[in-house]
Short mmCIF file of C-alpha atoms and ligand atoms in Angstrom, two decimals:
data_model
loop_
_atom_site.label_atom_id
_atom_site.label_comp_id
_atom_site.label_asym_id
_atom_site.label_seq_id
_atom_site.Cartn_x
_atom_site.Cartn_y
_atom_site.Cartn_z
CA MET A 477 20.83 -12.49 -43.64
CA LYS A 478 17.06 -12.86 -43.25
CA THR A 479 14.92 -9.72 -43.65
CA VAL A 480 13.16 -9.01 -40.38
CA ASP A 481 10.24 -6.68 -39.75
CA PHE A 482 11.78 -5.17 -36.61
CA GLU A 483 8.69 -3.11 -35.71
CA ALA A 484 6.47 -6.17 -35.76
CA ALA A 485 9.04 -8.29 -33.92
CA ARG A 486 9.37 -5.59 -31.24
CA ARG A 487 5.60 -5.36 -30.73
CA LEU A 488 5.34 -9.14 -30.48
CA MET A 489 8.19 -9.30 -27.96
CA VAL A 490 6.50 -6.67 -25.79
CA GLU A 491 3.11 -8.45 -25.86
CA ARG A 492 4.36 -12.02 -25.53
CA ASP A 493 7.52 -11.81 -23.41
CA LEU A 494 6.84 -8.74 -21.25
CA ALA A 495 3.08 -8.05 -20.87
CA GLY A 496 2.41 -11.77 -21.34
CA ARG A 497 4.72 -12.62 -18.42
CA GLY A 498 3.32 -10.08 -16.00
CA ILE A 499 5.04 -6.74 -16.70
CA ARG A 500 2.25 -4.23 -16.01
CA SER A 501 3.76 -0.73 -16.16
CA LEU A 502 2.33 0.96 -19.26
CA PRO A 503 5.11 3.59 -19.58
CA LEU A 504 7.67 0.78 -19.33
CA LEU A 505 5.95 -1.32 -22.02
CA GLU A 506 5.79 1.81 -24.19
CA ALA A 507 9.53 2.40 -23.67
CA PHE A 508 10.25 -1.16 -24.88
CA ARG A 509 8.01 -0.51 -27.92
CA SER A 510 9.99 2.61 -28.80
CA VAL A 511 13.64 1.52 -28.33
CA PRO A 512 15.06 -0.41 -31.31
CA ARG A 513 16.99 -3.27 -29.68
CA GLU A 514 18.39 -4.26 -33.07
CA ILE A 515 20.79 -1.31 -33.07
CA PHE A 516 22.27 -2.39 -29.71
CA VAL A 517 23.47 -5.79 -30.96
CA PRO A 518 26.20 -6.60 -33.52
CA GLU A 519 25.01 -6.86 -37.10
CA ASN A 520 25.27 -10.67 -37.22
CA TYR A 521 22.79 -10.97 -34.30
CA ARG A 522 20.23 -8.44 -35.56
CA ASP A 523 17.82 -11.06 -36.85
CA ARG A 524 17.62 -12.36 -33.24
CA ALA A 525 17.27 -8.94 -31.61
CA TYR A 526 13.75 -9.71 -30.38
CA ALA A 527 14.39 -13.15 -28.98
CA ASP A 528 13.88 -12.85 -25.21
CA CYS A 529 17.45 -13.74 -24.33
CA PRO A 530 20.85 -12.12 -23.76
CA LEU A 531 23.00 -11.81 -26.92
CA PRO A 532 26.77 -11.24 -27.30
CA ILE A 533 27.90 -7.61 -27.63
CA GLY A 534 31.69 -8.11 -27.67
CA GLU A 535 34.35 -8.21 -24.91
CA GLY A 536 32.70 -11.46 -23.69
CA GLN A 537 29.65 -9.47 -22.50
CA THR A 538 25.95 -9.62 -23.31
CA ILE A 539 22.98 -7.31 -23.81
CA SER A 540 20.38 -7.89 -21.06
CA GLN A 541 17.45 -10.24 -21.67
CA PRO A 542 14.41 -7.97 -22.27
CA TYR A 543 12.21 -9.68 -19.63
CA MET A 544 14.93 -9.45 -16.94
CA ALA A 545 15.59 -5.79 -17.79
CA ALA A 546 11.83 -5.11 -17.57
CA LEU A 547 11.53 -6.94 -14.24
CA MET A 548 14.38 -4.91 -12.75
CA ILE A 549 13.16 -1.58 -14.08
CA GLU A 550 9.58 -2.26 -12.94
CA ALA A 551 10.81 -3.22 -9.45
CA LEU A 552 12.53 0.17 -9.17
CA ASP A 553 9.10 1.88 -9.21
CA LEU A 554 10.48 4.91 -11.09
CA LYS A 555 9.07 8.43 -11.15
CA ALA A 556 9.54 10.81 -14.08
CA SER A 557 11.64 13.14 -11.91
CA ASP A 558 14.10 10.39 -10.82
CA ARG A 559 17.83 10.33 -11.51
CA VAL A 560 18.99 6.78 -12.17
CA LEU A 561 22.39 5.04 -12.36
CA GLU A 562 22.97 1.82 -14.30
CA VAL A 563 26.16 -0.04 -13.36
CA GLY A 564 27.27 -2.30 -16.20
CA SER A 565 25.57 -0.43 -19.03
CA GLY A 566 27.10 -2.64 -21.75
CA SER A 567 25.37 -1.91 -25.06
CA GLY A 568 23.42 1.07 -23.67
CA TYR A 569 20.03 -0.62 -24.25
CA VAL A 570 18.82 -0.31 -20.66
CA VAL A 571 20.12 3.27 -20.45
CA ALA A 572 18.04 4.11 -23.55
CA LEU A 573 14.93 2.51 -21.96
CA LEU A 574 15.49 4.36 -18.68
CA ALA A 575 15.97 7.64 -20.53
CA ARG A 576 12.37 7.32 -21.81
CA LEU A 577 11.11 7.02 -18.22
CA VAL A 578 13.07 9.38 -15.95
CA SER A 579 14.69 12.81 -16.00
CA ARG A 580 18.36 11.81 -16.08
CA VAL A 581 20.29 8.56 -16.55
CA TYR A 582 23.94 7.76 -15.84
CA GLY A 583 25.50 4.57 -17.22
CA ILE A 584 28.90 3.25 -16.25
CA GLU A 585 30.63 0.44 -18.12
CA ARG A 586 33.94 -1.29 -17.35
CA HIS A 587 34.98 -1.89 -20.98
CA PRO A 588 35.94 1.40 -22.65
CA SER A 589 35.07 0.07 -26.15
CA LEU A 590 31.51 -0.83 -25.08
CA ALA A 591 31.13 2.50 -23.27
CA SER A 592 32.15 4.54 -26.29
CA GLU A 593 30.08 2.48 -28.77
CA SER A 594 27.00 2.78 -26.55
CA ALA A 595 27.45 6.54 -26.18
CA VAL A 596 27.48 6.86 -30.00
CA ARG A 597 24.26 4.80 -30.22
CA LEU A 598 22.49 7.04 -27.73
CA GLU A 599 23.56 10.10 -29.66
CA ARG A 600 22.27 8.58 -32.91
CA LEU A 601 18.94 7.89 -31.21
CA GLY A 602 18.76 11.52 -30.06
CA VAL A 603 18.84 10.61 -26.35
CA SER A 604 19.83 13.86 -24.61
CA ASN A 605 19.16 13.05 -20.93
CA ALA A 606 21.70 10.25 -20.49
CA GLU A 607 25.44 9.91 -20.31
CA ILE A 608 27.71 6.89 -20.27
CA ARG A 609 31.25 6.72 -19.04
CA ALA A 610 33.90 4.03 -18.83
CA GLY A 611 34.96 3.00 -15.34
CA ASP A 612 34.51 0.79 -12.32
CA GLY A 613 30.86 1.11 -11.32
CA THR A 614 31.41 -0.68 -8.01
CA ARG A 615 32.85 2.65 -6.86
CA GLY A 616 29.66 4.46 -7.84
CA TRP A 617 29.48 7.88 -9.50
CA PRO A 618 30.01 10.31 -6.60
CA GLU A 619 29.75 13.55 -8.62
CA ALA A 620 26.24 12.64 -9.84
CA ALA A 621 24.92 11.10 -6.58
CA PRO A 622 22.50 10.82 -4.89
CA PHE A 623 20.29 8.66 -7.11
CA GLN A 624 16.66 7.77 -6.56
CA ALA A 625 17.33 4.40 -8.20
CA ILE A 626 20.33 2.26 -9.12
CA LEU A 627 20.24 -0.79 -11.35
CA VAL A 628 23.21 -3.15 -11.31
CA SER A 629 23.29 -5.22 -14.49
CA ALA A 630 26.04 -7.62 -13.39
CA ALA A 631 26.20 -10.16 -10.58
CA THR A 632 27.85 -9.54 -7.23
CA GLY A 633 28.50 -11.47 -4.02
CA ARG A 634 27.03 -8.59 -2.02
CA PRO A 635 25.67 -5.15 -2.93
CA PRO A 636 28.62 -2.70 -3.17
CA ARG A 637 28.65 -0.33 -0.17
CA ALA A 638 29.55 2.66 -2.38
CA LEU A 639 26.27 2.18 -4.27
CA LEU A 640 24.19 1.91 -1.10
CA GLU A 641 25.77 5.16 0.06
CA GLU A 642 24.77 6.88 -3.18
CA LEU A 643 21.08 6.05 -2.71
CA ASP A 644 18.84 8.97 -1.87
CA GLU A 645 16.38 8.68 1.04
CA GLY A 646 13.65 6.34 -0.27
CA GLY A 647 16.03 5.21 -3.02
CA ARG A 648 15.91 1.72 -4.55
CA LEU A 649 18.73 -0.55 -5.74
CA ALA A 650 18.06 -3.59 -7.95
CA VAL A 651 20.97 -6.02 -8.00
CA PRO A 652 21.65 -9.73 -8.74
CA VAL A 653 23.34 -11.19 -5.64
CA GLY A 654 24.87 -14.66 -5.28
CA THR A 655 27.65 -16.78 -6.71
CA PRO A 656 29.20 -16.35 -10.18
CA GLU A 657 27.00 -19.24 -11.38
CA LEU A 658 23.61 -18.29 -9.95
CA GLN A 659 22.07 -15.29 -8.26
CA GLU A 660 18.82 -13.95 -6.92
CA LEU A 661 17.49 -10.57 -7.84
CA GLN A 662 17.32 -8.32 -4.77
CA LEU A 663 15.60 -4.98 -4.34
CA LEU A 664 17.11 -2.88 -1.56
CA ARG A 665 15.30 0.20 -0.29
CA ARG A 666 16.86 2.90 1.86
CA THR A 667 14.42 4.30 4.43
CA ALA A 668 15.39 6.49 7.41
CA GLY A 669 19.01 5.41 7.06
CA ARG A 670 18.12 1.67 7.08
CA ILE A 671 18.19 -0.82 4.22
CA ARG A 672 15.27 -3.20 3.66
CA THR A 673 15.75 -6.10 1.21
CA GLU A 674 13.11 -7.82 -0.94
CA HIS A 675 13.87 -11.08 -2.78
CA LEU A 676 12.57 -11.20 -6.34
CA GLY A 677 13.64 -14.64 -7.59
CA GLY A 678 16.49 -16.36 -9.39
CA CYS A 679 18.54 -14.90 -12.21
CA ARG A 680 21.87 -15.26 -13.99
CA PHE A 681 24.17 -12.37 -14.94
CA VAL A 682 27.78 -11.87 -16.01
CA PRO A 683 30.01 -10.96 -13.03
CA LEU A 684 30.51 -7.49 -11.62
CA ILE A 685 34.28 -7.03 -11.68
CA GLY A 686 35.95 -4.25 -9.75
CA GLU A 687 37.21 -2.83 -6.50
CA ASN A 688 34.00 -3.73 -4.64
CA GLY A 689 33.09 -6.70 -6.83
CA TRP A 690 34.89 -9.82 -8.07
CA GLU A 691 38.50 -9.81 -9.21
CA PRO A 692 39.25 -10.13 -12.93
CA GLU A 693 41.88 -12.85 -12.43
CA SER A 694 39.42 -15.20 -10.71
CA ASN A 695 38.32 -16.36 -14.20
CA ILE A 696 34.64 -15.51 -13.73
N1 SAM B 2062 22.19 -3.55 -19.49
C1 SAM B 2062 23.35 -3.90 -20.27
C2 SAM B 2062 22.91 -4.17 -21.70
O1 SAM B 2062 21.72 -4.44 -21.90
O2 SAM B 2062 23.74 -4.09 -22.61
C3 SAM B 2062 23.94 -5.13 -19.63
C4 SAM B 2062 25.28 -5.56 -20.10
S1 SAM B 2062 26.03 -6.98 -19.36
C5 SAM B 2062 24.76 -8.02 -18.79
C6 SAM B 2062 26.77 -6.35 -17.88
C7 SAM B 2062 27.91 -5.39 -18.09
O3 SAM B 2062 28.51 -5.10 -16.83
C8 SAM B 2062 29.05 -5.88 -18.97
O4 SAM B 2062 29.12 -5.07 -20.11
C9 SAM B 2062 30.30 -5.75 -18.08
O5 SAM B 2062 31.45 -5.32 -18.79
C10 SAM B 2062 29.83 -4.72 -17.09
N2 SAM B 2062 30.57 -4.67 -15.84
C11 SAM B 2062 31.07 -5.67 -15.08
N3 SAM B 2062 31.69 -5.17 -13.99
C12 SAM B 2062 31.57 -3.82 -14.06
C13 SAM B 2062 31.98 -2.74 -13.24
N4 SAM B 2062 32.66 -2.93 -12.09
N5 SAM B 2062 31.68 -1.48 -13.61
C14 SAM B 2062 31.02 -1.24 -14.77
N6 SAM B 2062 30.61 -2.22 -15.58
C15 SAM B 2062 30.86 -3.49 -15.24
#
């Protein structure tokens, strides 16, 4: 395997692929500079950890593309006091980024093996304000709700009602909505009991599978 200077590769990724493509939030850029993406990917992909693309993490799933994760997190307009839920936390990378930015993070992942591996990573990194559990995130996380922000890292035909109900007043939900092949990133905001939707452009995610998502046997 090639020897990679991960620190240098991380700095370059932040300048070129995030700041260079319009991500402006300084705390967010700093979070990307401080979270080692290489530990969130399998060993045989580590030399590509700072390519701006999704990479396999096992169970047919992928770690989020850094630019897309940054776009979604920036759209959520987070405050340090916020409590945030990520549905589809996969490798735990986005949970680790969020944990640098807000007071408390909850990650829920459908594959138990990914959930337990990601929880171990967070512990190794000394992240103490986040927890990850295995389960169906389309049903939300009622015991921890309400959330000021929810990020859905898998694609759905429509935003799951359970998640909208777990949004605090003023809360924001970032979610890829569309068909299994192609989606658009939507930002939904709950104000005075109503939901306003902003459209943030095209994207492509693995499917959200669960009670309020797609069915596993539909081969998507
Ligand atoms: N942010 C994660 C990362 O960087 O590793 C993204 C992982 S991947 C793009 C999306 C994840 O959503 C997959 O790991 C998949 O298993 C998970 N997923 C799909 N449906 C789910 C559901 N109903 N509840 C929880 N996780 C789900």
